[in-house]
Amino acid sequence: MKRLNSKSGCAVEVTLSVMGGTWKPVILFHLLPGKKRFGELGRIIGGITQRMLTLQLRELEEAGIVERTVYAEVPPRVDYALTELGRSLQPVLIAMRNWGIAYSKNFAQAEPMHDADQSSASCLPDLKQKQA
């Protein structure tokens, strides 16, 4: 696992060094219900390039947050899933989603052209789905 260095010793800084950025929280959120294949993640997230998805998954794997399982099949199959440490981020990710929904609704009141419900729809996976 990659060793983290925090110059200030701030726990928030450490957290952001692991899961910060545009794509990592979104990837983690979509892995909450259970394992996903690379292509499935790309389709669900949308807007992320294959290269960026690969890099972000690799960093999350190095941090011990995501595990990659390769199956000896033809064609090869690779699944990504949260580790136990990754699953411990569920309350944080759910809180981020809920905050984003509330913020979007407040923003929508100020900006009538913005559809808060539509913008949050892509971040509403079935979290009750059985984790595999």
mmCIF file of C-alpha atoms in Angstrom:
data_model
loop_
_atom_site.group_PDB
_atom_site.id
_atom_site.type_symbol
_atom_site.label_atom_id
_atom_site.label_comp_id
_atom_site.label_asym_id
_atom_site.label_seq_id
_atom_site.Cartn_x
_atom_site.Cartn_y
_atom_site.Cartn_z
ATOM 1 C CA MET A 1 0.000 0.000 0.000
ATOM 2 C CA LYS A 2 1.191 3.518 -0.840
ATOM 3 C CA ARG A 3 2.535 5.506 2.097
ATOM 4 C CA LEU A 4 0.843 8.863 2.623
ATOM 5 C CA ASN A 5 2.676 11.955 3.700
ATOM 6 C CA SER A 6 0.808 14.854 5.198
ATOM 7 C CA LYS A 7 2.950 17.919 5.757
ATOM 8 C CA SER A 8 0.494 19.432 8.209
ATOM 9 C CA GLY A 9 -0.694 16.209 9.832
ATOM 10 C CA CYS A 10 -4.270 17.202 8.971
ATOM 11 C CA ALA A 11 -6.599 14.193 8.734
ATOM 12 C CA VAL A 12 -8.708 15.933 6.079
ATOM 13 C CA GLU A 13 -5.581 16.389 3.971
ATOM 14 C CA VAL A 14 -4.820 12.670 4.300
ATOM 15 C CA THR A 15 -8.399 11.777 3.308
ATOM 16 C CA LEU A 16 -8.266 14.041 0.265
ATOM 17 C CA SER A 17 -4.902 12.613 -0.764
ATOM 18 C CA VAL A 18 -6.581 9.194 -0.966
ATOM 19 C CA MET A 19 -10.016 10.016 -2.387
ATOM 20 C CA GLY A 20 -9.799 13.603 -3.576
ATOM 21 C CA GLY A 21 -10.217 14.841 -7.117
ATOM 22 C CA THR A 22 -12.969 14.929 -9.682
ATOM 23 C CA TRP A 23 -13.322 11.213 -10.340
ATOM 24 C CA LYS A 24 -12.263 9.192 -7.296
ATOM 25 C CA PRO A 25 -15.312 9.948 -5.128
ATOM 26 C CA VAL A 26 -17.612 9.221 -8.084
ATOM 27 C CA ILE A 27 -15.865 5.902 -8.791
ATOM 28 C CA LEU A 28 -16.035 4.944 -5.115
ATOM 29 C CA PHE A 29 -19.697 5.902 -4.895
ATOM 30 C CA HIS A 30 -20.586 3.677 -7.841
ATOM 31 C CA LEU A 31 -18.676 0.772 -6.305
ATOM 32 C CA LEU A 32 -20.724 0.960 -3.070
ATOM 33 C CA PRO A 33 -23.421 -1.477 -4.268
ATOM 34 C CA GLY A 34 -20.822 -4.057 -5.296
ATOM 35 C CA LYS A 35 -18.203 -5.038 -7.835
ATOM 36 C CA LYS A 36 -18.211 -3.584 -11.323
ATOM 37 C CA ARG A 37 -16.310 -4.237 -14.509
ATOM 38 C CA PHE A 38 -14.164 -1.511 -16.062
ATOM 39 C CA GLY A 39 -16.504 -0.878 -19.002
ATOM 40 C CA GLU A 40 -19.523 -0.806 -16.717
ATOM 41 C CA LEU A 41 -17.896 1.862 -14.543
ATOM 42 C CA GLY A 42 -17.060 3.916 -17.628
ATOM 43 C CA ARG A 43 -20.655 3.749 -18.873
ATOM 44 C CA ILE A 44 -22.176 4.543 -15.478
ATOM 45 C CA ILE A 45 -19.910 7.504 -14.825
ATOM 46 C CA GLY A 46 -19.834 8.982 -18.333
ATOM 47 C CA GLY A 47 -17.478 11.801 -19.253
ATOM 48 C CA ILE A 48 -14.387 10.021 -17.919
ATOM 49 C CA THR A 49 -11.795 8.827 -20.411
ATOM 50 C CA GLN A 50 -10.554 5.242 -20.300
ATOM 51 C CA ARG A 51 -7.073 6.511 -19.465
ATOM 52 C CA MET A 52 -8.326 8.594 -16.534
ATOM 53 C CA LEU A 53 -10.490 5.743 -15.233
ATOM 54 C CA THR A 54 -7.476 3.423 -15.411
ATOM 55 C CA LEU A 55 -5.256 5.906 -13.557
ATOM 56 C CA GLN A 56 -7.823 6.618 -10.856
ATOM 57 C CA LEU A 57 -8.581 2.928 -10.276
ATOM 58 C CA ARG A 58 -4.855 2.190 -10.086
ATOM 59 C CA GLU A 59 -4.335 4.924 -7.461
ATOM 60 C CA LEU A 60 -7.310 3.685 -5.431
ATOM 61 C CA GLU A 61 -5.938 0.147 -5.653
ATOM 62 C CA GLU A 62 -2.479 1.305 -4.496
ATOM 63 C CA ALA A 63 -4.123 3.074 -1.547
ATOM 64 C CA GLY A 64 -5.881 -0.150 -0.529
ATOM 65 C CA ILE A 65 -9.355 1.275 -1.184
ATOM 66 C CA VAL A 66 -10.223 -0.763 -4.286
ATOM 67 C CA GLU A 67 -9.310 -4.331 -5.180
ATOM 68 C CA ARG A 68 -8.875 -5.575 -8.722
ATOM 69 C CA THR A 69 -9.730 -9.189 -9.508
ATOM 70 C CA VAL A 70 -8.572 -10.724 -12.787
ATOM 71 C CA TYR A 71 -10.326 -13.893 -13.962
ATOM 72 C CA ALA A 72 -8.543 -16.394 -16.208
ATOM 73 C CA GLU A 73 -11.172 -16.348 -18.937
ATOM 74 C CA VAL A 74 -11.269 -15.624 -22.638
ATOM 75 C CA PRO A 75 -11.874 -12.786 -23.100
ATOM 76 C CA PRO A 76 -10.201 -11.689 -19.867
ATOM 77 C CA ARG A 77 -12.525 -10.339 -17.202
ATOM 78 C CA VAL A 78 -11.504 -7.828 -14.544
ATOM 79 C CA ASP A 79 -13.725 -6.704 -11.680
ATOM 80 C CA TYR A 80 -13.226 -3.808 -9.297
ATOM 81 C CA ALA A 81 -14.661 -3.763 -5.795
ATOM 82 C CA LEU A 82 -14.219 -1.835 -2.585
ATOM 83 C CA THR A 83 -11.978 -3.354 0.040
ATOM 84 C CA GLU A 84 -13.050 -3.334 3.677
ATOM 85 C CA LEU A 85 -11.194 -0.036 4.017
ATOM 86 C CA GLY A 86 -13.003 1.280 0.933
ATOM 87 C CA ARG A 87 -16.385 0.218 2.321
ATOM 88 C CA SER A 88 -15.611 2.234 5.449
ATOM 89 C CA LEU A 89 -15.991 5.334 3.238
ATOM 90 C CA GLN A 90 -19.705 4.628 2.683
ATOM 91 C CA PRO A 91 -20.944 7.161 5.292
ATOM 92 C CA VAL A 92 -18.666 9.818 3.796
ATOM 93 C CA LEU A 93 -19.802 9.117 0.232
ATOM 94 C CA ILE A 94 -23.495 9.024 1.187
ATOM 95 C CA ALA A 95 -23.080 12.310 3.074
ATOM 96 C CA MET A 96 -21.414 13.835 -0.006
ATOM 97 C CA ARG A 97 -24.297 12.671 -2.214
ATOM 98 C CA ASN A 98 -26.922 13.991 0.208
ATOM 99 C CA TRP A 99 -25.128 17.314 0.541
ATOM 100 C CA GLY A 100 -24.886 17.566 -3.258
ATOM 101 C CA ILE A 101 -28.607 16.914 -3.657
ATOM 102 C CA ALA A 102 -29.473 19.571 -1.049
ATOM 103 C CA TYR A 103 -27.023 22.049 -2.579
ATOM 104 C CA SER A 104 -28.376 21.396 -6.083
ATOM 105 C CA LYS A 105 -31.936 22.010 -4.916
ATOM 106 C CA ASN A 106 -30.927 25.292 -3.257
ATOM 107 C CA PHE A 107 -29.020 26.258 -6.386
ATOM 108 C CA ALA A 108 -32.043 25.345 -8.531
ATOM 109 C CA GLN A 109 -34.196 27.802 -6.571
ATOM 110 C CA ALA A 110 -31.758 30.586 -7.429
ATOM 111 C CA GLU A 111 -31.254 29.354 -11.016
ATOM 112 C CA PRO A 112 -34.590 28.145 -12.448
ATOM 113 C CA MET A 113 -32.937 26.707 -15.593
ATOM 114 C CA HIS A 114 -31.001 24.126 -13.515
ATOM 115 C CA ASP A 115 -32.752 20.794 -12.895
ATOM 116 C CA ALA A 116 -31.451 19.561 -9.526
ATOM 117 C CA ASP A 117 -33.313 16.263 -9.670
ATOM 118 C CA GLN A 118 -31.901 15.391 -13.097
ATOM 119 C CA SER A 119 -28.318 16.310 -12.139
ATOM 120 C CA SER A 120 -28.350 14.004 -9.111
ATOM 121 C CA ALA A 121 -30.012 11.075 -10.879
ATOM 122 C CA SER A 122 -26.710 9.544 -12.004
ATOM 123 C CA CYS A 123 -25.556 9.334 -8.394
ATOM 124 C CA LEU A 124 -28.426 7.250 -7.092
ATOM 125 C CA PRO A 125 -27.367 3.598 -7.381
ATOM 126 C CA ASP A 126 -29.375 1.019 -5.496
ATOM 127 C CA LEU A 127 -27.313 0.915 -2.308
ATOM 128 C CA LYS A 128 -29.446 -1.898 -0.928
ATOM 129 C CA GLN A 129 -28.136 -4.193 -3.665
ATOM 130 C CA LYS A 130 -26.287 -7.158 -2.206
ATOM 131 C CA GLN A 131 -22.548 -6.537 -2.057
ATOM 132 C CA ALA A 132 -20.670 -9.286 -3.842
#
